[in-house]
């Protein structure tokens, strides 16, 4: 026990000192003591003592279980203590592919869908797949759920009045235990456009169409949607003919809507008004816009950012500062931004329109950060996306895990011939961390990774109770 206690404390200190530069690679949290008791029960109690749901009773259970009965995995104490390399360098922030255990049951490749992430699952809704030689284009009226603990996709069945025709480039966000969906388009793009607001109860899988009162938002796709307290902000978008940068404020408890911001004139190109497929972020009661596209195909740059002041109801522009080496990020749309460290966001992915070949091309695979206090851009030089991707669906959960699914990758058959670019939809799932995991999360993840068959978490749920695993972890399995 003393060796394990010392090792756990050393693990905690090392993770904090090395921050993102080290990671436990081969540490095993399972052993059998001289009385054949499973020490993982003690480890869960030791590591997760800050969990209010972990009772003293569960931490002191006396049931004796053999390791073969639990997980069919044997590891001796001598082997654990004699291991010479508990730490292998691994960048926690690097994107890595999370491959489903059952790769035969997963979403079809797609783009234009949207995602939200909860503590236990990634949810994706909608999407588009273009026509090919064998079949026509497809719009996906599908709700898929990826359970992080089980590493399993599930195609969910829903009821109620949900979106039917506008299944691409809609806006989507999480509000409490509900999924909010606004706008979107069908195929051909722009033929069917919506200004409906739908709510999906994630527990009951039931859709409801909301009746918005007072002023109505425009029918658009490619809008941004942000939740701040009980207010839902909808801004920008297009109906394929006109583009806007209007701002609407929907008070969610009453569903009353106010038109609080009007479309501004772009300073980058005075002939442009409005944007779509931009990203937006609220900082200190101001909404910042990042990138997006316009009617001419332009992808807006990041040197000047539009900012909407929620207090004054006015648009303005702020001048940003470039990275001293890499200058500004490439202008783009169809990208993603998420909260990063204090006062910062992280940005990746996206595409710009190439007029010579009349198609979108993915920007490079670099990952950027923006500091709101310094108004400065910085590149993360040692971090990249596995593949430059756009029109993907991405989300972040409260643990700071970013999940990104699907989208479009650009492929070239000739390095020097830009006319040989082609587009490919994918269904790959990637994950990265934006902050250090706490020790209880590390324990949980290594417990899961050591199981030879994760289906036992469903078929034998009593094992987790006997091991004293806190409910906040067991409740993620469904």
One Martini backbone bead per residue (centre of mass of N, CA, C, O) as a GRO file, in nm:
protein
  478
    1UNK     BB    1   0.056   0.063  -0.020
    2UNK     BB    2   0.291   0.264   0.001
    3UNK     BB    3   0.378   0.254  -0.293
    4UNK     BB    4   0.108   0.351  -0.414
    5UNK     BB    5   0.085   0.618  -0.267
    6UNK     BB    6   0.347   0.742  -0.370
    7UNK     BB    7   0.279   0.715  -0.673
    8UNK     BB    8   0.024   0.892  -0.674
    9UNK     BB    9   0.160   1.153  -0.575
   10UNK     BB   10   0.369   1.166  -0.804
   11UNK     BB   11   0.164   1.186  -1.028
   12UNK     BB   12   0.032   1.451  -0.946
   13UNK     BB   13   0.290   1.627  -0.953
   14UNK     BB   14   0.384   1.569  -1.242
   15UNK     BB   15   0.137   1.677  -1.396
   16UNK     BB   16   0.170   1.972  -1.294
   17UNK     BB   17   0.466   2.027  -1.379
   18UNK     BB   18   0.437   1.919  -1.690
   19UNK     BB   19   0.157   1.928  -1.774
   20UNK     BB   20   0.142   1.863  -2.123
   21UNK     BB   21   0.434   1.687  -2.138
   22UNK     BB   22   0.288   1.454  -1.973
   23UNK     BB   23   0.205   1.095  -1.948
   24UNK     BB   24   0.037   0.825  -1.864
   25UNK     BB   25   0.088   0.506  -2.018
   26UNK     BB   26   0.168   0.223  -1.819
   27UNK     BB   27  -0.035   0.252  -1.599
   28UNK     BB   28  -0.161   0.029  -1.343
   29UNK     BB   29  -0.467  -0.005  -1.131
   30UNK     BB   30  -0.392  -0.319  -1.088
   31UNK     BB   31  -0.424  -0.566  -0.820
   32UNK     BB   32  -0.295  -0.820  -0.588
   33UNK     BB   33  -0.304  -0.914  -0.284
   34UNK     BB   34  -0.249  -1.145  -0.036
   35UNK     BB   35  -0.589  -1.157  -0.018
   36UNK     BB   36  -0.716  -1.111  -0.309
   37UNK     BB   37  -0.760  -0.805  -0.334
   38UNK     BB   38  -0.888  -0.527  -0.488
   39UNK     BB   39  -0.717  -0.225  -0.523
   40UNK     BB   40  -0.905  -0.046  -0.691
   41UNK     BB   41  -1.095   0.021  -0.458
   42UNK     BB   42  -0.889   0.194  -0.307
   43UNK     BB   43  -0.820   0.390  -0.535
   44UNK     BB   44  -1.099   0.514  -0.567
   45UNK     BB   45  -1.104   0.623  -0.276
   46UNK     BB   46  -0.840   0.790  -0.287
   47UNK     BB   47  -0.892   0.967  -0.552
   48UNK     BB   48  -1.230   1.022  -0.489
   49UNK     BB   49  -1.277   1.194  -0.214
   50UNK     BB   50  -1.412   1.461  -0.358
   51UNK     BB   51  -1.668   1.291  -0.390
   52UNK     BB   52  -1.993   1.329  -0.271
   53UNK     BB   53  -2.100   1.033  -0.383
   54UNK     BB   54  -1.881   0.901  -0.205
   55UNK     BB   55  -1.917   0.676   0.028
   56UNK     BB   56  -1.808   0.512   0.301
   57UNK     BB   57  -1.934   0.245   0.233
   58UNK     BB   58  -1.806   0.204  -0.054
   59UNK     BB   59  -1.504   0.229   0.061
   60UNK     BB   60  -1.571  -0.032   0.283
   61UNK     BB   61  -1.592  -0.274   0.135
   62UNK     BB   62  -1.568  -0.650   0.184
   63UNK     BB   63  -1.567  -0.765  -0.076
   64UNK     BB   64  -1.442  -1.052  -0.247
   65UNK     BB   65  -1.248  -1.032  -0.552
   66UNK     BB   66  -1.154  -1.157  -0.841
   67UNK     BB   67  -0.993  -1.069  -1.126
   68UNK     BB   68  -1.116  -1.278  -1.316
   69UNK     BB   69  -1.414  -1.200  -1.254
   70UNK     BB   70  -1.390  -0.902  -1.348
   71UNK     BB   71  -1.135  -0.867  -1.603
   72UNK     BB   72  -0.921  -1.077  -1.686
   73UNK     BB   73  -0.677  -0.944  -1.504
   74UNK     BB   74  -0.324  -0.975  -1.441
   75UNK     BB   75  -0.137  -0.813  -1.165
   76UNK     BB   76   0.144  -0.770  -0.996
   77UNK     BB   77   0.303  -0.602  -0.751
   78UNK     BB   78   0.590  -0.647  -0.845
   79UNK     BB   79   0.545  -0.550  -1.138
   80UNK     BB   80   0.455  -0.264  -1.068
   81UNK     BB   81   0.707  -0.171  -0.892
   82UNK     BB   82   0.927  -0.263  -1.125
   83UNK     BB   83   0.859  -0.061  -1.310
   84UNK     BB   84   1.054   0.174  -1.513
   85UNK     BB   85   0.797   0.313  -1.693
   86UNK     BB   86   0.540   0.532  -1.616
   87UNK     BB   87   0.658   0.756  -1.815
   88UNK     BB   88   0.541   0.882  -2.129
   89UNK     BB   89   0.562   1.090  -2.367
   90UNK     BB   90   0.258   1.298  -2.396
   91UNK     BB   91   0.040   1.501  -2.556
   92UNK     BB   92  -0.259   1.608  -2.438
   93UNK     BB   93  -0.334   1.818  -2.685
   94UNK     BB   94  -0.340   1.611  -2.885
   95UNK     BB   95  -0.470   1.473  -3.146
   96UNK     BB   96  -0.684   1.179  -3.142
   97UNK     BB   97  -0.809   0.882  -3.229
   98UNK     BB   98  -1.143   0.754  -3.171
   99UNK     BB   99  -1.211   0.422  -3.177
  100UNK     BB  100  -1.448   0.222  -3.220
  101UNK     BB  101  -1.512  -0.094  -3.122
  102UNK     BB  102  -1.756  -0.078  -3.332
  103UNK     BB  103  -1.702  -0.010  -3.672
  104UNK     BB  104  -1.989  -0.099  -3.807
  105UNK     BB  105  -2.134   0.118  -3.601
  106UNK     BB  106  -2.176   0.416  -3.778
  107UNK     BB  107  -2.157   0.694  -3.926
  108UNK     BB  108  -2.185   0.840  -4.204
  109UNK     BB  109  -2.038   1.022  -4.401
  110UNK     BB  110  -2.005   1.388  -4.333
  111UNK     BB  111  -2.156   1.720  -4.353
  112UNK     BB  112  -2.301   1.997  -4.181
  113UNK     BB  113  -2.306   1.915  -3.905
  114UNK     BB  114  -2.378   1.886  -3.549
  115UNK     BB  115  -2.252   1.947  -3.203
  116UNK     BB  116  -2.260   1.801  -2.872
  117UNK     BB  117  -2.139   1.796  -2.520
  118UNK     BB  118  -2.126   1.589  -2.257
  119UNK     BB  119  -2.014   1.403  -1.999
  120UNK     BB  120  -2.084   1.117  -2.179
  121UNK     BB  121  -2.148   1.262  -2.473
  122UNK     BB  122  -2.183   1.261  -2.826
  123UNK     BB  123  -2.379   1.477  -3.039
  124UNK     BB  124  -2.540   1.427  -3.361
  125UNK     BB  125  -2.688   1.636  -3.630
  126UNK     BB  126  -2.719   1.552  -3.935
  127UNK     BB  127  -2.632   1.609  -4.280
  128UNK     BB  128  -2.407   1.554  -4.573
  129UNK     BB  129  -2.408   1.374  -4.900
  130UNK     BB  130  -2.294   1.335  -5.197
  131UNK     BB  131  -2.304   1.248  -5.502
  132UNK     BB  132  -2.264   0.950  -5.695
  133UNK     BB  133  -2.254   0.678  -5.901
  134UNK     BB  134  -2.466   0.509  -5.695
  135UNK     BB  135  -2.587   0.782  -5.554
  136UNK     BB  136  -2.751   1.016  -5.416
  137UNK     BB  137  -2.797   1.252  -5.228
  138UNK     BB  138  -2.769   1.315  -4.865
  139UNK     BB  139  -2.990   1.351  -4.585
  140UNK     BB  140  -2.962   1.353  -4.223
  141UNK     BB  141  -3.219   1.224  -4.005
  142UNK     BB  142  -3.001   1.214  -3.742
  143UNK     BB  143  -2.924   1.066  -3.413
  144UNK     BB  144  -2.613   1.059  -3.260
  145UNK     BB  145  -2.433   0.855  -3.009
  146UNK     BB  146  -2.130   0.893  -2.809
  147UNK     BB  147  -1.982   0.686  -2.580
  148UNK     BB  148  -1.702   0.722  -2.396
  149UNK     BB  149  -1.683   0.461  -2.223
  150UNK     BB  150  -1.780   0.251  -2.463
  151UNK     BB  151  -1.713   0.329  -2.749
  152UNK     BB  152  -2.020   0.404  -2.875
  153UNK     BB  153  -2.254   0.393  -3.119
  154UNK     BB  154  -2.591   0.550  -3.146
  155UNK     BB  155  -2.903   0.523  -3.295
  156UNK     BB  156  -3.154   0.734  -3.236
  157UNK     BB  157  -3.483   0.756  -3.122
  158UNK     BB  158  -3.740   0.982  -3.208
  159UNK     BB  159  -3.979   1.229  -3.110
  160UNK     BB  160  -4.185   1.444  -3.261
  161UNK     BB  161  -4.115   1.790  -3.365
  162UNK     BB  162  -3.879   1.795  -3.610
  163UNK     BB  163  -3.651   1.816  -3.828
  164UNK     BB  164  -3.655   1.751  -4.203
  165UNK     BB  165  -3.511   1.961  -4.431
  166UNK     BB  166  -3.302   2.115  -4.220
  167UNK     BB  167  -2.974   1.940  -4.203
  168UNK     BB  168  -2.782   2.193  -4.267
  169UNK     BB  169  -2.624   2.453  -4.127
  170UNK     BB  170  -2.704   2.464  -3.853
  171UNK     BB  171  -2.784   2.541  -3.520
  172UNK     BB  172  -2.610   2.436  -3.205
  173UNK     BB  173  -2.699   2.372  -2.855
  174UNK     BB  174  -2.666   2.376  -2.502
  175UNK     BB  175  -2.949   2.349  -2.258
  176UNK     BB  176  -2.888   2.186  -2.021
  177UNK     BB  177  -3.099   1.901  -2.120
  178UNK     BB  178  -3.087   2.048  -2.410
  179UNK     BB  179  -3.138   2.069  -2.759
  180UNK     BB  180  -3.058   2.328  -2.987
  181UNK     BB  181  -3.230   2.425  -3.299
  182UNK     BB  182  -3.138   2.636  -3.584
  183UNK     BB  183  -3.223   2.630  -3.882
  184UNK     BB  184  -3.119   2.579  -4.212
  185UNK     BB  185  -3.068   2.330  -4.478
  186UNK     BB  186  -3.109   2.190  -4.781
  187UNK     BB  187  -3.152   2.007  -5.087
  188UNK     BB  188  -3.083   2.249  -5.230
  189UNK     BB  189  -2.913   2.506  -5.138
  190UNK     BB  190  -3.173   2.736  -5.027
  191UNK     BB  191  -3.455   2.609  -5.081
  192UNK     BB  192  -3.445   2.527  -4.774
  193UNK     BB  193  -3.538   2.749  -4.507
  194UNK     BB  194  -3.493   2.838  -4.157
  195UNK     BB  195  -3.657   2.978  -3.829
  196UNK     BB  196  -3.658   2.744  -3.643
  197UNK     BB  197  -3.711   2.624  -3.304
  198UNK     BB  198  -3.560   2.346  -3.147
  199UNK     BB  199  -3.630   2.089  -2.893
  200UNK     BB  200  -3.428   1.839  -2.723
  201UNK     BB  201  -3.483   1.584  -2.512
  202UNK     BB  202  -3.231   1.378  -2.398
  203UNK     BB  203  -3.395   1.176  -2.227
  204UNK     BB  204  -3.665   1.137  -2.425
  205UNK     BB  205  -3.623   1.203  -2.729
  206UNK     BB  206  -3.786   1.488  -2.765
  207UNK     BB  207  -3.953   1.696  -2.979
  208UNK     BB  208  -3.981   2.070  -3.012
  209UNK     BB  209  -4.163   2.334  -3.134
  210UNK     BB  210  -4.110   2.670  -3.121
  211UNK     BB  211  -4.277   2.974  -3.025
  212UNK     BB  212  -4.193   3.275  -3.134
  213UNK     BB  213  -4.198   3.592  -3.000
  214UNK     BB  214  -4.250   3.859  -3.178
  215UNK     BB  215  -3.962   3.872  -3.312
  216UNK     BB  216  -3.825   3.739  -3.613
  217UNK     BB  217  -3.608   3.560  -3.747
  218UNK     BB  218  -3.439   3.476  -4.001
  219UNK     BB  219  -3.402   3.281  -4.279
  220UNK     BB  220  -3.133   3.052  -4.208
  221UNK     BB  221  -2.789   2.967  -4.262
  222UNK     BB  222  -2.494   2.978  -4.077
  223UNK     BB  223  -2.537   3.043  -3.793
  224UNK     BB  224  -2.512   3.174  -3.471
  225UNK     BB  225  -2.512   3.024  -3.127
  226UNK     BB  226  -2.581   3.159  -2.794
  227UNK     BB  227  -2.543   3.102  -2.443
  228UNK     BB  228  -2.664   3.336  -2.176
  229UNK     BB  229  -2.806   3.204  -1.956
  230UNK     BB  230  -3.144   3.288  -2.065
  231UNK     BB  231  -2.992   3.358  -2.340
  232UNK     BB  232  -3.044   3.365  -2.697
  233UNK     BB  233  -2.808   3.402  -2.959
  234UNK     BB  234  -2.865   3.523  -3.295
  235UNK     BB  235  -2.629   3.527  -3.578
  236UNK     BB  236  -2.639   3.556  -3.882
  237UNK     BB  237  -2.646   3.457  -4.227
  238UNK     BB  238  -2.829   3.271  -4.492
  239UNK     BB  239  -3.038   3.220  -4.809
  240UNK     BB  240  -2.815   3.250  -5.067
  241UNK     BB  241  -2.867   3.571  -5.137
  242UNK     BB  242  -2.846   3.680  -4.845
  243UNK     BB  243  -2.663   3.863  -4.595
  244UNK     BB  244  -2.604   3.871  -4.233
  245UNK     BB  245  -2.559   4.064  -3.893
  246UNK     BB  246  -2.772   3.996  -3.708
  247UNK     BB  247  -2.937   4.032  -3.379
  248UNK     BB  248  -3.078   3.793  -3.149
  249UNK     BB  249  -3.300   3.784  -2.853
  250UNK     BB  250  -3.378   3.499  -2.656
  251UNK     BB  251  -3.602   3.429  -2.404
  252UNK     BB  252  -3.637   3.117  -2.288
  253UNK     BB  253  -3.874   3.118  -2.076
  254UNK     BB  254  -4.067   3.300  -2.301
  255UNK     BB  255  -3.980   3.332  -2.616
  256UNK     BB  256  -3.877   3.615  -2.650
  257UNK     BB  257  -3.798   3.851  -2.920
  258UNK     BB  258  -3.507   4.052  -3.015
  259UNK     BB  259  -3.384   4.313  -3.221
  260UNK     BB  260  -3.041   4.425  -3.142
  261UNK     BB  261  -2.899   4.389  -3.439
  262UNK     BB  262  -2.736   4.520  -3.723
  263UNK     BB  263  -2.612   4.528  -4.018
  264UNK     BB  264  -2.287   4.555  -4.134
  265UNK     BB  265  -2.005   4.695  -4.272
  266UNK     BB  266  -1.742   4.588  -4.434
  267UNK     BB  267  -1.389   4.663  -4.432
  268UNK     BB  268  -1.257   4.456  -4.628
  269UNK     BB  269  -1.544   4.468  -4.806
  270UNK     BB  270  -1.780   4.701  -4.892
  271UNK     BB  271  -1.967   4.494  -5.064
  272UNK     BB  272  -2.002   4.357  -4.792
  273UNK     BB  273  -2.283   4.189  -4.619
  274UNK     BB  274  -2.236   3.969  -4.412
  275UNK     BB  275  -2.254   3.627  -4.270
  276UNK     BB  276  -2.123   3.281  -4.272
  277UNK     BB  277  -1.979   3.035  -4.091
  278UNK     BB  278  -1.905   3.144  -3.830
  279UNK     BB  279  -1.760   3.242  -3.523
  280UNK     BB  280  -1.859   3.269  -3.168
  281UNK     BB  281  -1.792   3.489  -2.872
  282UNK     BB  282  -1.820   3.549  -2.526
  283UNK     BB  283  -1.678   3.863  -2.383
  284UNK     BB  284  -1.765   4.079  -2.166
  285UNK     BB  285  -2.046   4.139  -2.317
  286UNK     BB  286  -1.916   4.034  -2.594
  287UNK     BB  287  -1.930   3.971  -2.947
  288UNK     BB  288  -1.721   3.765  -3.131
  289UNK     BB  289  -1.595   3.741  -3.460
  290UNK     BB  290  -1.486   3.448  -3.667
  291UNK     BB  291  -1.496   3.485  -3.965
  292UNK     BB  292  -1.624   3.371  -4.264
  293UNK     BB  293  -1.871   3.429  -4.520
  294UNK     BB  294  -1.959   3.554  -4.844
  295UNK     BB  295  -2.106   3.619  -5.149
  296UNK     BB  296  -1.815   3.599  -5.311
  297UNK     BB  297  -1.643   3.380  -5.118
  298UNK     BB  298  -1.529   3.502  -4.888
  299UNK     BB  299  -1.273   3.494  -4.633
  300UNK     BB  300  -1.237   3.616  -4.341
  301UNK     BB  301  -1.029   3.774  -4.153
  302UNK     BB  302  -0.816   3.843  -3.834
  303UNK     BB  303  -0.736   4.149  -3.799
  304UNK     BB  304  -1.049   4.217  -3.794
  305UNK     BB  305  -1.299   4.226  -3.541
  306UNK     BB  306  -1.613   4.178  -3.477
  307UNK     BB  307  -1.817   4.368  -3.230
  308UNK     BB  308  -2.077   4.306  -2.992
  309UNK     BB  309  -2.255   4.514  -2.777
  310UNK     BB  310  -2.490   4.427  -2.537
  311UNK     BB  311  -2.532   4.712  -2.409
  312UNK     BB  312  -2.543   4.910  -2.678
  313UNK     BB  313  -2.602   4.765  -2.966
  314UNK     BB  314  -2.307   4.761  -3.112
  315UNK     BB  315  -2.086   4.781  -3.370
  316UNK     BB  316  -1.737   4.679  -3.409
  317UNK     BB  317  -1.378   4.711  -3.434
  318UNK     BB  318  -1.081   4.513  -3.388
  319UNK     BB  319  -0.744   4.518  -3.348
  320UNK     BB  320  -0.505   4.282  -3.411
  321UNK     BB  321  -0.237   4.062  -3.321
  322UNK     BB  322   0.027   3.902  -3.434
  323UNK     BB  323   0.228   3.664  -3.484
  324UNK     BB  324   0.571   3.704  -3.488
  325UNK     BB  325   0.596   3.460  -3.713
  326UNK     BB  326   0.286   3.375  -3.843
  327UNK     BB  327   0.096   3.591  -3.797
  328UNK     BB  328  -0.200   3.531  -3.941
  329UNK     BB  329  -0.457   3.369  -3.996
  330UNK     BB  330  -0.630   3.216  -4.218
  331UNK     BB  331  -0.887   3.267  -4.387
  332UNK     BB  332  -1.227   3.152  -4.282
  333UNK     BB  333  -1.450   2.868  -4.283
  334UNK     BB  334  -1.577   2.596  -4.121
  335UNK     BB  335  -1.492   2.616  -3.822
  336UNK     BB  336  -1.333   2.624  -3.484
  337UNK     BB  337  -1.423   2.725  -3.143
  338UNK     BB  338  -1.279   2.740  -2.801
  339UNK     BB  339  -1.217   2.724  -2.496
  340UNK     BB  340  -0.938   2.784  -2.298
  341UNK     BB  341  -0.775   2.965  -2.143
  342UNK     BB  342  -0.752   3.238  -1.992
  343UNK     BB  343  -0.877   3.461  -2.225
  344UNK     BB  344  -0.918   3.212  -2.434
  345UNK     BB  345  -0.895   3.068  -2.760
  346UNK     BB  346  -0.948   2.799  -2.990
  347UNK     BB  347  -0.831   2.717  -3.335
  348UNK     BB  348  -0.971   2.518  -3.615
  349UNK     BB  349  -0.990   2.474  -3.925
  350UNK     BB  350  -1.122   2.499  -4.247
  351UNK     BB  351  -1.193   2.730  -4.531
  352UNK     BB  352  -1.130   2.837  -4.869
  353UNK     BB  353  -1.183   3.012  -5.164
  354UNK     BB  354  -1.100   2.900  -5.495
  355UNK     BB  355  -1.127   3.068  -5.792
  356UNK     BB  356  -0.971   2.892  -6.005
  357UNK     BB  357  -1.145   2.614  -5.913
  358UNK     BB  358  -1.423   2.658  -5.771
  359UNK     BB  359  -1.334   2.589  -5.455
  360UNK     BB  360  -1.281   2.441  -5.163
  361UNK     BB  361  -1.005   2.472  -4.923
  362UNK     BB  362  -0.819   2.357  -4.695
  363UNK     BB  363  -0.659   2.452  -4.450
  364UNK     BB  364  -0.440   2.417  -4.243
  365UNK     BB  365  -0.336   2.224  -3.940
  366UNK     BB  366  -0.337   2.452  -3.753
  367UNK     BB  367  -0.316   2.591  -3.416
  368UNK     BB  368  -0.496   2.843  -3.242
  369UNK     BB  369  -0.476   3.149  -3.047
  370UNK     BB  370  -0.678   3.385  -2.846
  371UNK     BB  371  -0.635   3.700  -2.679
  372UNK     BB  372  -0.847   3.929  -2.533
  373UNK     BB  373  -0.649   4.120  -2.380
  374UNK     BB  374  -0.420   4.134  -2.623
  375UNK     BB  375  -0.527   4.081  -2.911
  376UNK     BB  376  -0.376   3.792  -2.972
  377UNK     BB  377  -0.191   3.582  -3.180
  378UNK     BB  378  -0.126   3.219  -3.161
  379UNK     BB  379   0.075   2.951  -3.210
  380UNK     BB  380   0.086   2.591  -3.197
  381UNK     BB  381   0.367   2.443  -3.314
  382UNK     BB  382   0.322   2.123  -3.195
  383UNK     BB  383   0.024   2.151  -3.312
  384UNK     BB  384  -0.215   1.941  -3.489
  385UNK     BB  385  -0.406   1.824  -3.716
  386UNK     BB  386  -0.436   1.528  -3.866
  387UNK     BB  387  -0.652   1.678  -4.064
  388UNK     BB  388  -0.757   1.889  -4.281
  389UNK     BB  389  -1.074   2.043  -4.185
  390UNK     BB  390  -1.423   2.077  -4.288
  391UNK     BB  391  -1.749   2.067  -4.200
  392UNK     BB  392  -1.753   1.991  -3.917
  393UNK     BB  393  -1.811   1.844  -3.591
  394UNK     BB  394  -1.799   2.026  -3.277
  395UNK     BB  395  -1.706   1.981  -2.919
  396UNK     BB  396  -1.740   2.069  -2.566
  397UNK     BB  397  -1.679   1.991  -2.242
  398UNK     BB  398  -1.636   2.042  -1.899
  399UNK     BB  399  -1.339   1.895  -1.920
  400UNK     BB  400  -1.203   1.997  -2.203
  401UNK     BB  401  -1.314   1.817  -2.437
  402UNK     BB  402  -1.246   1.777  -2.774
  403UNK     BB  403  -1.480   1.701  -3.035
  404UNK     BB  404  -1.442   1.558  -3.372
  405UNK     BB  405  -1.653   1.514  -3.667
  406UNK     BB  406  -1.587   1.473  -3.966
  407UNK     BB  407  -1.614   1.600  -4.289
  408UNK     BB  408  -1.372   1.772  -4.495
  409UNK     BB  409  -1.127   1.670  -4.731
  410UNK     BB  410  -0.839   1.747  -4.912
  411UNK     BB  411  -0.739   1.612  -5.229
  412UNK     BB  412  -0.427   1.541  -5.408
  413UNK     BB  413  -0.278   1.406  -5.708
  414UNK     BB  414  -0.110   1.686  -5.727
  415UNK     BB  415   0.109   1.912  -5.610
  416UNK     BB  416   0.110   2.123  -5.881
  417UNK     BB  417  -0.215   2.065  -5.918
  418UNK     BB  418  -0.508   2.232  -5.835
  419UNK     BB  419  -0.717   2.072  -6.030
  420UNK     BB  420  -0.681   1.785  -5.845
  421UNK     BB  421  -0.888   1.842  -5.648
  422UNK     BB  422  -1.062   1.675  -5.377
  423UNK     BB  423  -1.345   1.548  -5.206
  424UNK     BB  424  -1.387   1.416  -4.860
  425UNK     BB  425  -1.578   1.227  -4.660
  426UNK     BB  426  -1.594   1.168  -4.309
  427UNK     BB  427  -1.599   0.957  -3.976
  428UNK     BB  428  -1.403   1.063  -3.791
  429UNK     BB  429  -1.270   1.062  -3.445
  430UNK     BB  430  -1.167   1.331  -3.230
  431UNK     BB  431  -0.930   1.417  -2.958
  432UNK     BB  432  -0.887   1.676  -2.698
  433UNK     BB  433  -0.707   1.867  -2.460
  434UNK     BB  434  -0.726   2.185  -2.267
  435UNK     BB  435  -0.664   2.026  -1.998
  436UNK     BB  436  -0.596   1.893  -1.708
  437UNK     BB  437  -0.649   1.612  -1.561
  438UNK     BB  438  -0.770   1.465  -1.310
  439UNK     BB  439  -0.712   1.190  -1.118
  440UNK     BB  440  -0.991   1.056  -1.142
  441UNK     BB  441  -0.995   1.053  -1.454
  442UNK     BB  442  -0.744   0.880  -1.492
  443UNK     BB  443  -0.848   0.635  -1.344
  444UNK     BB  444  -1.094   0.585  -1.520
  445UNK     BB  445  -0.949   0.556  -1.796
  446UNK     BB  446  -0.762   0.313  -1.706
  447UNK     BB  447  -0.984   0.127  -1.639
  448UNK     BB  448  -1.112   0.115  -1.921
  449UNK     BB  449  -0.842   0.036  -2.084
  450UNK     BB  450  -0.817  -0.250  -1.914
  451UNK     BB  451  -1.054  -0.360  -2.055
  452UNK     BB  452  -1.131  -0.621  -2.269
  453UNK     BB  453  -1.457  -0.563  -2.207
  454UNK     BB  454  -1.700  -0.308  -2.199
  455UNK     BB  455  -1.974  -0.468  -2.176
  456UNK     BB  456  -1.959  -0.524  -1.865
  457UNK     BB  457  -2.082  -0.243  -1.783
  458UNK     BB  458  -2.372  -0.354  -1.869
  459UNK     BB  459  -2.392  -0.666  -1.776
  460UNK     BB  460  -2.211  -0.575  -1.487
  461UNK     BB  461  -2.285  -0.323  -1.280
  462UNK     BB  462  -2.207  -0.439  -0.991
  463UNK     BB  463  -1.899  -0.405  -1.005
  464UNK     BB  464  -1.881  -0.095  -0.959
  465UNK     BB  465  -2.011  -0.103  -0.679
  466UNK     BB  466  -1.803  -0.301  -0.546
  467UNK     BB  467  -1.558  -0.094  -0.616
  468UNK     BB  468  -1.655   0.211  -0.550
  469UNK     BB  469  -1.767   0.369  -0.779
  470UNK     BB  470  -1.876   0.656  -0.849
  471UNK     BB  471  -2.166   0.778  -0.984
  472UNK     BB  472  -2.037   0.997  -1.181
  473UNK     BB  473  -1.932   0.748  -1.357
  474UNK     BB  474  -2.164   0.536  -1.391
  475UNK     BB  475  -2.366   0.750  -1.532
  476UNK     BB  476  -2.203   0.739  -1.817
  477UNK     BB  477  -2.340   0.456  -1.859
  478UNK     BB  478  -2.562   0.406  -2.176
   0.00000   0.00000   0.00000
